Amino acid sequence: MDPIAVGFGLVVLATLLGSVAVVRRLYRPERPWGEAARARFVWGVPWGSVVVLVGVCCGYLFVQDGITDFADPVTIPYRAWSYFAPLGMLTASFSHAGPSHLLGNLAGAAVVAPIAEYAWGHYPDDERDSRLADPRVRALVVFPLVVVAVGLATSLFALGPVIGFSGIVFAFAGFAIVHYPIATLIGTVGLQGALLTVLQALQSPITVHIVEASPPEPPSWATIAIQGHGLGFFIGIVLGVLVLERRSRRPNPLHLWLAVLLFGFGKSLWAIYWFGGENTFVLLRGPGIVVVAILAVVVTVAVTGSATPLLPRRLRRSEGSVDRTTADRALELARDSADRTGARLERVAAIAGGGANAGRRHHKRAAFLAVLLVTASLAGVAVPTNLLVIDGETTADAAVEIEGYTVTYEEGAQNQLVSPVAVGPLEEAVSMESSGVIVSNDRHQVWLDAVSSQQLAFSGEETVYVGGPGWREGVTVERTGWEPVGNETVYQVWIEGGGEDRQLAHESNESTADARIDGQNVTVATEDGEFLLEVAESDEGETVTVPVPDENESATADGLAFEREDGTIYAVSNGTEVPVAVEETYD
């Protein structure tokens, strides 16, 4: 490791610890942090959160085989493909696509999981079941089991082949936010980003970034599992409300509303998108903002609605109860008749208060039912998609078969992940094509464009891993090509894996160089895995074809000589050299 980087990392760490020590000297809370932590955690440590985070890391290392190649774990079988792929459904919420994905979710969970665990805490005096009252049981058994249950729910009702712990992280946030709104807001919007930045600074204190061309990718908001995040968040809210009801506690309504609103904005819960025609994505930013704002109010009412009536006094009515105006008149009449028995006064006051409280409870119940309806809708929308059967047939020229998986290279293939929604009036509106390395498995309803054609054109070679618990096998896809001067590249794609020989998977169309030499056109073509140079007098004239010469070799076609030097093919005529094609290079 670079000693300079290590030195800078130590400086970063020492500076942060020093700043914490200074603030600790300046700020003396009434109740020490250690004492507050020990009141809810065993020895002041959130053991449940620790167990969960360690379990996620172990899954990445030993189930996804990240221990063999940390940067490239097995991911395909561990996605939530459909109800016909039980392995993916059971593991998707605890698997990750790569190191950065894992690190981001671990950082998020490290911030909000302890807050959620602290909110749930252990209260031995309040628990009827002595086994559940045992702090060790609650931390080491109950908390991880609840996390597993929530993870299964977010996998079983995931829309699309999602992968990652983020649905559970959002559930932690939803549970924590109804108990400690401001602390959760600060943790998720501020502390999580700071934690990731510090970790990156410790890993790489100084980074040199070279600006270079890169393949086009979908917009960042189109890669967010918005439905899974929303589902996890609302599952957490529902569980949090149930715990609050049991303990008869209420957060500050203003704090809760502000926290839910800013959390929704900061964590892109507004990023509702859909598929447009001709390989486009449609972002519904405005409607998404409206949805988040409405949901913030609904959640606030569902959690704190019994604290304050929602409607003006004259508009409040509660079925089977006395409205506020009637209650006030009853109280006034009772006070004017104070010479009457005290029992009558108490009875009238009880009627008035009961009417107001009933109205408040009515609003709270309605709002909580709305939260349950949102949660059920987020879950239910995924059920039809997870039951649909994917057409895994391929028209590719070559394919690698490994344990039920088929790996091919295709261009212009119908995207099977989008086609299930292209029914009825959506049939023409939704049309997504995919080009690149396609991985499919009919038995498990797997269909994935694992590497796009643009990415392969950028890198030149990619390896796709398929596998399962205890095994992995790679399939290598390689692209080679020649770019005629002033025109599009002519390329071949080769595929190898599964113990089979290297196969030609795709050949592009021919392409003609803009340059004309002695009135002749030079076209680069590919046929049966061999690059060719075609020379013709004109577009309709007779064509003479020769193979592309090897490096530092030459070939002749129809009196025109071709020389290959340093990846460039020159046409030579009467002592004049003209470049006609350049070998494609990759990053």
Coordinates of C-alpha atoms in Angstrom, one line a residue:
M1 CA 0.0 0.0 0.0
D2 CA 1.2 3.5 -0.8
P3 CA 2.8 5.0 2.4
I4 CA 1.7 8.5 1.4
A5 CA -2.0 7.3 1.2
V6 CA -1.6 5.5 4.5
G7 CA -0.2 8.7 6.1
F8 CA -3.1 10.9 4.7
G9 CA -5.6 8.3 5.9
L10 CA -4.2 8.5 9.4
V11 CA -4.3 12.3 9.3
V12 CA -8.0 12.1 8.3
L13 CA -8.8 9.7 11.1
A14 CA -6.9 11.6 13.7
T15 CA -8.5 14.9 12.7
L16 CA -12.0 13.4 13.0
L17 CA -11.3 11.8 16.4
G18 CA -9.8 15.1 17.6
S19 CA -12.8 17.1 16.6
V20 CA -15.1 14.6 18.4
A21 CA -13.0 15.0 21.5
V22 CA -13.1 18.7 21.5
V23 CA -16.9 18.8 21.0
R24 CA -17.2 16.2 23.8
R25 CA -15.4 18.5 26.1
L26 CA -17.7 21.4 25.2
Y27 CA -21.0 19.5 25.3
R28 CA -22.0 17.8 28.5
P29 CA -25.5 16.2 28.1
E30 CA -27.6 15.8 31.2
R31 CA -27.6 12.1 30.6
P32 CA -24.3 10.6 29.4
W33 CA -24.5 8.9 26.1
G34 CA -23.1 5.7 27.5
E35 CA -25.8 5.6 30.2
A36 CA -28.5 6.2 27.6
A37 CA -27.1 3.5 25.4
R38 CA -26.9 1.0 28.2
A39 CA -30.6 1.7 29.1
R40 CA -31.6 0.2 25.8
F41 CA -28.7 -2.0 24.6
V42 CA -26.8 -4.8 26.2
W43 CA -23.6 -3.3 27.5
G44 CA -24.5 -0.2 25.4
V45 CA -23.9 -2.0 22.1
P46 CA -26.6 -2.4 19.4
W47 CA -25.9 -6.2 19.1
G48 CA -28.9 -6.8 16.8
S49 CA -27.6 -4.3 14.3
V50 CA -24.1 -5.7 14.5
V51 CA -25.4 -9.3 13.9
V52 CA -27.4 -8.1 10.8
L53 CA -24.5 -6.2 9.3
V54 CA -22.1 -9.1 9.9
G55 CA -24.7 -11.4 8.3
V56 CA -24.9 -9.3 5.2
C57 CA -21.1 -9.2 4.8
C58 CA -21.0 -13.0 5.2
G59 CA -23.6 -13.4 2.6
Y60 CA -21.6 -11.3 0.1
L61 CA -18.4 -13.2 0.9
F62 CA -19.5 -16.8 1.2
V63 CA -22.9 -17.0 -0.6
Q64 CA -22.2 -14.7 -3.5
D65 CA -18.6 -15.9 -3.5
G66 CA -17.2 -12.4 -3.0
I67 CA -14.3 -14.0 -1.2
T68 CA -13.0 -15.3 -4.5
D69 CA -13.4 -12.0 -6.3
F70 CA -14.5 -9.2 -4.0
A71 CA -15.0 -6.8 -6.9
D72 CA -17.1 -9.2 -9.0
P73 CA -19.4 -11.5 -6.9
V74 CA -22.0 -13.8 -8.4
T75 CA -25.2 -11.8 -8.7
I76 CA -27.5 -13.3 -11.3
P77 CA -29.1 -16.2 -9.3
Y78 CA -29.5 -13.9 -6.2
R79 CA -31.9 -11.4 -7.8
A80 CA -35.7 -11.4 -7.1
W81 CA -36.6 -12.7 -10.5
S82 CA -40.0 -14.3 -9.9
Y83 CA -41.9 -16.7 -7.7
F84 CA -40.4 -19.5 -9.9
A85 CA -36.9 -18.6 -8.7
P86 CA -37.1 -19.3 -4.9
L87 CA -33.3 -18.9 -4.4
G88 CA -33.4 -15.3 -5.7
M89 CA -36.6 -14.5 -3.7
L90 CA -35.0 -15.7 -0.5
T91 CA -31.6 -14.0 -0.9
A92 CA -32.2 -10.8 -3.0
S93 CA -32.6 -8.5 0.0
F94 CA -29.3 -9.7 1.5
S95 CA -27.2 -9.8 -1.7
H96 CA -25.4 -7.0 -3.6
A97 CA -24.3 -6.2 -7.1
G98 CA -20.7 -5.1 -6.1
P99 CA -18.5 -3.5 -3.5
S100 CA -19.8 0.0 -3.9
H101 CA -23.4 -1.3 -3.6
L102 CA -22.5 -3.2 -0.5
L103 CA -20.6 -0.3 1.1
G104 CA -23.4 2.1 0.4
N105 CA -26.1 -0.1 2.0
L106 CA -23.8 -1.0 5.0
A107 CA -23.2 2.7 5.6
G108 CA -27.0 3.4 5.5
A109 CA -27.8 0.5 7.8
A110 CA -25.0 1.4 10.2
V111 CA -26.7 4.8 10.7
V112 CA -30.4 3.9 10.9
A113 CA -30.4 0.3 12.3
P114 CA -29.1 1.3 15.7
I115 CA -31.7 4.1 15.9
A116 CA -34.4 1.6 15.1
E117 CA -33.0 -0.9 17.6
Y118 CA -32.8 1.9 20.2
A119 CA -36.4 2.9 19.6
W120 CA -37.5 -0.7 20.0
G121 CA -35.1 -1.3 22.9
H122 CA -35.7 -3.6 25.7
Y123 CA -38.1 -2.9 28.5
P124 CA -38.0 -5.8 30.9
D125 CA -40.6 -4.3 33.3
D126 CA -43.1 -3.8 30.5
E127 CA -42.9 -7.2 28.8
R128 CA -45.3 -10.0 29.8
D129 CA -43.2 -12.7 28.2
S130 CA -40.1 -13.1 30.2
R131 CA -38.2 -14.7 27.3
L132 CA -38.8 -11.8 25.1
A133 CA -37.9 -9.4 27.9
D134 CA -34.4 -10.8 28.1
P135 CA -32.3 -8.2 26.4
R136 CA -30.0 -10.8 24.8
V137 CA -32.9 -12.6 23.3
R138 CA -34.4 -9.4 21.9
A139 CA -31.0 -8.3 20.5
L140 CA -29.6 -11.5 19.2
V141 CA -32.7 -13.4 18.1
V142 CA -35.8 -11.3 17.8
F143 CA -34.3 -8.2 16.1
P144 CA -32.4 -10.3 13.4
L145 CA -35.5 -12.4 12.8
V146 CA -37.7 -9.4 12.2
V147 CA -35.1 -8.1 9.8
V148 CA -35.1 -11.4 7.9
A149 CA -39.0 -11.3 7.8
V150 CA -38.9 -7.7 6.4
G151 CA -36.2 -8.7 3.9
L152 CA -38.4 -11.6 2.6
A153 CA -41.3 -9.3 2.3
T154 CA -39.4 -6.8 0.2
S155 CA -38.1 -9.6 -2.0
L156 CA -41.4 -11.4 -2.5
F157 CA -43.1 -8.2 -3.4
A158 CA -40.3 -6.6 -5.4
L159 CA -41.1 -5.1 -8.8
G160 CA -38.4 -6.4 -11.1
P161 CA -35.2 -8.4 -10.5
V162 CA -34.0 -6.2 -7.6
I163 CA -30.9 -7.0 -5.5
G164 CA -29.7 -5.3 -2.4
F165 CA -30.2 -4.5 1.3
S166 CA -31.6 -1.0 0.6
G167 CA -35.3 -2.1 1.1
I168 CA -34.5 -3.2 4.6
V169 CA -32.4 0.0 5.2
F170 CA -35.5 2.0 4.2
A171 CA -37.6 -0.1 6.6
F172 CA -35.1 0.8 9.4
A173 CA -35.5 4.4 8.5
G174 CA -39.4 4.2 8.4
F175 CA -39.4 2.6 11.9
A176 CA -36.9 5.0 13.3
I177 CA -38.5 8.1 11.8
V178 CA -41.8 7.8 13.7
H179 CA -39.9 7.5 17.0
Y180 CA -37.0 9.9 16.5
P181 CA -37.8 12.1 13.4
I182 CA -35.0 14.6 13.7
A183 CA -32.3 12.2 14.7
T184 CA -33.3 9.9 11.8
L185 CA -33.4 12.8 9.4
I186 CA -29.9 14.0 10.4
G187 CA -28.6 10.4 10.3
T188 CA -30.0 9.5 6.8
V189 CA -29.6 12.8 5.0
G190 CA -26.4 14.0 6.6
L191 CA -24.5 11.4 8.6
Q192 CA -24.8 8.6 6.0
G193 CA -23.2 10.7 3.3
A194 CA -20.5 11.9 5.7
L195 CA -19.7 8.3 6.7
L196 CA -19.4 7.2 3.1
T197 CA -17.1 10.2 2.3
V198 CA -14.9 9.4 5.3
L199 CA -14.6 5.7 4.3
Q200 CA -13.7 6.7 0.8
A201 CA -11.1 9.2 2.1
L202 CA -9.5 6.5 4.4
Q203 CA -9.4 4.1 1.4
S204 CA -8.1 6.7 -1.1
P205 CA -7.2 10.0 0.4
I206 CA -6.1 11.5 -2.9
T207 CA -7.7 10.4 -6.2
V208 CA -6.6 11.4 -9.7
H209 CA -9.5 11.3 -12.1
I210 CA -8.9 11.1 -15.8
V211 CA -11.8 12.3 -18.0
E212 CA -12.4 9.9 -20.8
A213 CA -15.3 8.8 -23.0
S214 CA -17.6 6.2 -21.5
P215 CA -20.5 4.2 -22.8
P216 CA -24.0 5.8 -22.5
E217 CA -26.0 4.6 -19.5
P218 CA -29.5 4.9 -18.2
P219 CA -30.2 8.0 -16.1
S220 CA -29.3 7.5 -12.4
W221 CA -33.0 7.8 -11.3
A222 CA -33.9 4.9 -13.7
T223 CA -31.5 2.6 -11.7
I224 CA -33.3 3.2 -8.4
A225 CA -35.6 0.4 -7.1
I226 CA -38.1 3.1 -6.1
Q227 CA -40.9 0.6 -5.5
G228 CA -38.7 -1.6 -3.2
H229 CA -37.5 1.5 -1.3
G230 CA -41.0 2.8 -0.8
L231 CA -42.3 -0.6 0.3
G232 CA -39.6 -1.0 2.8
F233 CA -40.1 2.5 4.2
F234 CA -43.8 2.0 4.7
I235 CA -43.4 -1.5 6.3
G236 CA -41.1 0.3 8.7
I237 CA -43.6 3.0 9.4
V238 CA -46.4 0.5 10.0
L239 CA -44.2 -1.5 12.5
G240 CA -43.2 1.8 14.2
V241 CA -46.8 2.9 14.6
L242 CA -47.7 -0.4 16.2
V243 CA -44.9 -0.1 18.7
L244 CA -45.9 3.5 19.5
E245 CA -49.5 2.5 20.1
R246 CA -48.4 -0.2 22.5
R247 CA -46.4 2.3 24.5
S248 CA -48.8 5.2 24.1
R249 CA -46.2 7.6 22.8
R250 CA -46.4 10.3 20.1
P251 CA -43.6 12.2 18.3
N252 CA -43.8 15.9 17.7
P253 CA -46.1 16.3 14.6
L254 CA -44.0 19.2 13.1
H255 CA -40.8 17.2 13.5
L256 CA -42.4 14.1 12.0
W257 CA -43.9 15.9 9.0
L258 CA -40.6 17.7 8.3
A259 CA -38.5 14.5 8.6
V260 CA -40.8 12.4 6.3
L261 CA -40.9 15.2 3.7
L262 CA -37.2 15.9 3.6
F263 CA -36.4 12.2 3.8
G264 CA -38.6 11.5 0.8
F265 CA -36.9 14.3 -1.1
G266 CA -33.4 13.5 -0.1
K267 CA -33.7 9.7 -0.8
S268 CA -35.5 10.2 -4.1
L269 CA -38.8 8.6 -3.2
W270 CA -40.2 11.1 -5.7
A271 CA -38.3 9.5 -8.6
I272 CA -41.3 7.8 -10.1
Y273 CA -40.4 6.7 -13.7
W274 CA -41.8 4.6 -16.5
F275 CA -40.7 3.2 -19.8
G276 CA -41.4 5.3 -22.9
G277 CA -41.2 4.3 -26.5
E278 CA -38.0 3.8 -28.5
N279 CA -35.8 2.9 -25.6
T280 CA -36.6 6.0 -23.5
F281 CA -37.4 6.6 -19.8
V282 CA -40.0 9.0 -18.5
L283 CA -39.4 10.7 -15.1
L284 CA -42.6 11.9 -13.4
R285 CA -40.8 14.4 -11.2
G286 CA -43.7 16.8 -10.6
P287 CA -46.2 14.0 -9.7
G288 CA -43.6 12.4 -7.5
I289 CA -43.1 15.5 -5.5
V290 CA -46.9 15.8 -5.0
V291 CA -47.1 12.1 -3.9
V292 CA -44.3 12.6 -1.3
A293 CA -45.9 15.8 0.1
I294 CA -49.3 14.0 0.5
L295 CA -47.8 10.9 2.0
A296 CA -45.9 13.1 4.6
V297 CA -49.2 14.5 5.8
V298 CA -50.9 11.1 5.8
V299 CA -48.1 9.6 7.9
T300 CA -48.1 12.5 10.3
V301 CA -51.8 12.2 10.9
A302 CA -51.6 8.4 11.2
V303 CA -48.9 8.7 13.9
T304 CA -50.0 11.9 15.8
G305 CA -53.6 12.4 14.7
S306 CA -55.1 11.9 18.1
A307 CA -53.1 14.9 19.5
T308 CA -55.0 17.7 17.7
P309 CA -58.2 17.8 15.7
L310 CA -57.7 18.3 12.0
L311 CA -60.8 20.3 11.0
P312 CA -62.0 23.7 12.1
R313 CA -64.5 23.6 15.0
R314 CA -67.6 24.2 13.0
L315 CA -66.7 21.5 10.4
R316 CA -65.8 18.8 12.9
R317 CA -68.4 16.1 13.2
S318 CA -68.0 12.6 14.6
E319 CA -70.5 9.9 14.0
G320 CA -72.3 9.0 17.2
S321 CA -70.6 11.8 19.2
V322 CA -71.2 15.5 20.1
D323 CA -69.4 18.1 17.9
R324 CA -67.2 20.7 19.5
T325 CA -69.6 23.5 19.4
T326 CA -72.3 21.4 21.0
A327 CA -69.7 20.3 23.6
D328 CA -68.8 23.9 24.4
R329 CA -72.4 24.9 24.9
A330 CA -72.9 21.9 27.1
L331 CA -70.0 22.9 29.2
E332 CA -71.2 26.5 29.4
L333 CA -74.6 25.4 30.4
A334 CA -73.1 23.1 33.0
R335 CA -71.1 25.9 34.5
D336 CA -74.1 28.2 34.6
S337 CA -75.9 25.4 36.5
A338 CA -73.1 24.8 38.9
D339 CA -75.6 24.7 41.8
R340 CA -76.7 21.3 40.4
T341 CA -75.0 18.1 41.3
G342 CA -71.3 17.7 40.5
A343 CA -72.1 14.4 38.9
R344 CA -74.2 16.1 36.2
L345 CA -71.3 18.5 35.4
E346 CA -68.8 15.6 35.1
R347 CA -71.2 13.7 32.9
V348 CA -71.6 16.6 30.4
A349 CA -67.9 17.3 30.3
A350 CA -67.3 13.6 29.6
I351 CA -69.7 13.7 26.7
A352 CA -68.0 16.8 25.3
G353 CA -64.5 15.5 25.7
G354 CA -65.5 12.1 24.4
G355 CA -66.9 13.6 21.2
A356 CA -63.7 15.6 20.5
N357 CA -61.5 12.6 21.2
A358 CA -63.6 10.3 19.1
G359 CA -63.3 12.8 16.2
R360 CA -59.5 12.8 16.6
R361 CA -59.4 9.0 16.7
H362 CA -61.5 8.8 13.6
H363 CA -59.0 10.9 11.6
K364 CA -56.1 8.9 13.0
R365 CA -57.7 5.6 12.1
A366 CA -58.5 6.8 8.6
A367 CA -54.9 8.0 8.1
F368 CA -53.4 4.7 9.4
L369 CA -55.7 2.8 7.0
A370 CA -54.4 5.0 4.2
V371 CA -50.8 4.1 5.2
L372 CA -51.8 0.4 5.2
L373 CA -53.4 0.9 1.8
V374 CA -50.3 2.5 0.4
T375 CA -48.2 -0.4 1.8
A376 CA -50.5 -3.0 0.3
S377 CA -50.6 -1.2 -3.1
L378 CA -46.8 -1.1 -3.2
A379 CA -46.7 -4.8 -2.5
G380 CA -49.6 -5.8 -4.7
V381 CA -48.4 -4.2 -7.8
A382 CA -45.4 -6.6 -8.0
V383 CA -47.5 -9.8 -7.7
P384 CA -48.7 -10.0 -11.4
T385 CA -45.2 -9.3 -12.7
N386 CA -43.6 -12.0 -10.5
L387 CA -46.2 -14.5 -11.8
L388 CA -45.6 -13.8 -15.5
V389 CA -43.6 -16.3 -17.6
I390 CA -40.7 -14.9 -19.6
D391 CA -40.0 -16.0 -23.1
G392 CA -36.3 -17.0 -23.0
E393 CA -36.0 -18.2 -26.6
T394 CA -33.0 -16.8 -28.4
T395 CA -32.2 -16.3 -32.1
A396 CA -28.4 -15.7 -31.4
D397 CA -25.9 -17.5 -33.6
A398 CA -24.0 -18.9 -30.6
A399 CA -24.8 -19.6 -27.0
V400 CA -23.1 -21.0 -23.9
E401 CA -25.1 -23.4 -21.8
I402 CA -24.2 -23.8 -18.1
E403 CA -26.5 -25.5 -15.6
G404 CA -29.7 -24.2 -17.1
Y405 CA -28.3 -20.7 -17.9
T406 CA -28.0 -19.6 -21.5
V407 CA -25.5 -16.8 -22.3
T408 CA -25.7 -15.2 -25.7
Y409 CA -24.9 -11.9 -27.5
E410 CA -27.8 -10.3 -29.3
E411 CA -28.6 -6.9 -30.8
G412 CA -32.1 -5.5 -30.9
A413 CA -33.6 -8.2 -28.7
Q414 CA -36.9 -7.5 -27.0
N415 CA -36.3 -6.7 -23.4
Q416 CA -38.2 -9.4 -21.5
L417 CA -38.2 -7.4 -18.3
V418 CA -40.3 -4.7 -19.8
S419 CA -42.4 -6.8 -22.2
P420 CA -44.7 -8.1 -19.5
V421 CA -46.2 -4.6 -19.0
A422 CA -46.6 -4.1 -22.8
V423 CA -50.2 -5.4 -22.9
G424 CA -53.4 -3.8 -24.0
P425 CA -53.1 0.0 -24.4
L426 CA -49.5 -0.2 -23.3
E427 CA -48.4 -2.5 -26.1
E428 CA -47.3 0.3 -28.4
A429 CA -46.3 2.8 -25.7
V430 CA -43.8 0.4 -24.1
S431 CA -41.0 -0.8 -26.3
M432 CA -37.6 -1.5 -25.0
E433 CA -34.9 -3.3 -26.9
S434 CA -31.6 -4.5 -25.5
S435 CA -28.3 -5.2 -27.2
G436 CA -25.4 -7.0 -25.6
V437 CA -24.7 -10.0 -23.5
I438 CA -28.0 -11.7 -22.5
V439 CA -28.3 -14.2 -19.7
S440 CA -31.5 -16.3 -19.5
N441 CA -32.8 -19.3 -17.6
D442 CA -36.3 -20.5 -18.5
R443 CA -36.8 -22.6 -15.4
H444 CA -36.2 -19.7 -13.0
Q445 CA -37.6 -17.0 -15.3
V446 CA -34.3 -15.2 -15.6
W447 CA -33.6 -12.7 -18.3
L448 CA -30.9 -10.1 -18.0
D449 CA -29.0 -7.8 -20.3
A450 CA -25.8 -8.4 -18.3
V451 CA -23.4 -6.3 -20.4
S452 CA -24.7 -3.7 -22.9
S453 CA -23.2 -3.5 -26.4
Q454 CA -22.0 0.0 -25.6
Q455 CA -20.1 -1.2 -22.6
L456 CA -18.6 -4.0 -24.6
A457 CA -17.5 -1.6 -27.3
F458 CA -15.9 0.5 -24.5
S459 CA -14.1 -2.3 -22.7
G460 CA -13.5 -4.8 -25.5
E461 CA -13.9 -7.8 -23.1
E462 CA -16.2 -8.7 -20.3
T463 CA -16.8 -11.7 -18.1
V464 CA -20.2 -12.7 -16.9
Y465 CA -20.6 -15.0 -13.9
V466 CA -23.4 -17.5 -13.4
G467 CA -23.6 -19.8 -10.4
G468 CA -25.2 -20.6 -7.2
P469 CA -24.3 -21.6 -3.6
G470 CA -20.9 -23.2 -3.7
W471 CA -20.1 -22.7 -7.4
R472 CA -19.5 -20.0 -10.1
E473 CA -18.5 -20.2 -13.7
G474 CA -17.5 -17.3 -16.0
V475 CA -18.4 -16.7 -19.6
T476 CA -16.0 -14.4 -21.5
V477 CA -17.3 -12.2 -24.3
E478 CA -14.8 -10.4 -26.5
R479 CA -15.2 -7.8 -29.3
T480 CA -12.7 -7.0 -32.0
G481 CA -13.2 -4.6 -34.8
W482 CA -11.9 -2.3 -37.6
E483 CA -13.1 1.3 -38.1
P484 CA -13.0 2.4 -41.8
V485 CA -11.9 6.1 -42.1
G486 CA -15.0 8.3 -41.7
N487 CA -17.5 5.5 -41.2
E488 CA -18.9 3.1 -38.6
T489 CA -16.9 0.2 -37.1
V490 CA -17.1 -3.3 -38.4
Y491 CA -16.8 -5.8 -35.5
Q492 CA -17.1 -9.3 -34.4
V493 CA -18.2 -10.7 -31.0
W494 CA -16.8 -13.9 -29.7
I495 CA -18.1 -15.9 -26.7
E496 CA -16.3 -18.6 -24.7
G497 CA -17.2 -20.6 -21.5
G498 CA -18.8 -23.7 -20.2
G499 CA -16.0 -25.8 -21.3
E500 CA -16.9 -25.1 -25.0
D501 CA -14.6 -23.7 -27.7
R502 CA -14.6 -20.0 -28.5
Q503 CA -17.6 -19.3 -30.7
L504 CA -18.5 -16.5 -33.1
A505 CA -21.6 -14.9 -31.6
H506 CA -22.2 -11.8 -33.9
E507 CA -20.9 -10.0 -37.0
S508 CA -21.8 -6.5 -37.9
N509 CA -22.6 -5.1 -41.3
E510 CA -19.9 -4.0 -43.7
S511 CA -18.7 -0.4 -43.8
T512 CA -16.9 1.6 -46.6
A513 CA -14.1 4.1 -46.0
D514 CA -14.7 7.6 -47.1
A515 CA -11.3 7.7 -49.0
R516 CA -11.1 6.7 -52.6
I517 CA -7.8 5.5 -54.0
D518 CA -7.3 5.5 -57.8
G519 CA -11.1 5.7 -58.2
Q520 CA -11.7 2.6 -56.1
N521 CA -13.7 2.2 -52.9
V522 CA -12.4 0.1 -50.0
T523 CA -14.9 -1.6 -47.8
V524 CA -14.2 -3.5 -44.5
A525 CA -16.4 -6.5 -44.0
T526 CA -16.5 -9.6 -41.8
E527 CA -17.5 -13.1 -42.8
D528 CA -17.3 -16.4 -40.9
G529 CA -15.1 -14.8 -38.3
E530 CA -12.6 -13.2 -40.7
F531 CA -12.1 -9.5 -41.5
L532 CA -12.0 -8.7 -45.2
L533 CA -11.0 -5.8 -47.4
E534 CA -13.2 -5.4 -50.5
V535 CA -12.0 -3.3 -53.4
A536 CA -14.4 -2.1 -56.2
E537 CA -14.3 0.3 -59.1
S538 CA -17.7 1.7 -58.1
D539 CA -20.7 0.7 -56.0
E540 CA -21.9 -1.5 -58.9
G541 CA -18.5 -2.7 -60.1
E542 CA -16.8 -6.1 -59.6
T543 CA -15.4 -6.6 -56.2
V544 CA -12.1 -8.1 -55.2
T545 CA -11.7 -9.4 -51.7
V546 CA -8.6 -10.1 -49.5
P547 CA -8.3 -10.9 -45.8
V548 CA -7.0 -8.1 -43.6
P549 CA -3.3 -8.7 -43.4
D550 CA -1.5 -9.5 -40.1
E551 CA 0.6 -6.9 -38.3
N552 CA 3.5 -5.7 -40.4
E553 CA 2.2 -7.8 -43.3
S554 CA 0.7 -6.8 -46.7
A555 CA -1.9 -7.9 -49.2
T556 CA -2.9 -7.0 -52.7
A557 CA -6.4 -6.7 -54.3
D558 CA -7.0 -5.6 -57.8
G559 CA -3.7 -3.9 -58.1
L560 CA -4.1 -2.0 -54.8
A561 CA -1.7 -2.9 -52.0
F562 CA -2.6 -2.9 -48.3
E563 CA -0.1 -2.6 -45.5
R564 CA -0.8 -3.0 -41.8
E565 CA 1.3 -1.1 -39.4
D566 CA 0.7 -0.2 -35.7
G567 CA -3.0 -1.1 -35.9
T568 CA -3.6 1.0 -39.1
I569 CA -4.2 -0.3 -42.6
Y570 CA -2.8 1.8 -45.4
A571 CA -3.7 1.6 -49.1
V572 CA -0.6 2.0 -51.2
S573 CA -0.7 3.2 -54.8
N574 CA 2.1 4.7 -56.9
G575 CA 4.2 5.5 -53.8
T576 CA 1.3 7.2 -52.0
E577 CA 0.0 5.8 -48.7
V578 CA -3.6 6.5 -47.6
P579 CA -5.0 5.2 -44.2
V580 CA -8.3 3.3 -44.9
A581 CA -9.0 1.6 -41.6
V582 CA -7.9 1.7 -37.9
E583 CA -8.1 -1.2 -35.5
E584 CA -10.6 -0.6 -32.7
T585 CA -9.1 0.0 -29.3
Y586 CA -10.6 -0.3 -25.9
D587 CA -10.3 1.1 -22.4

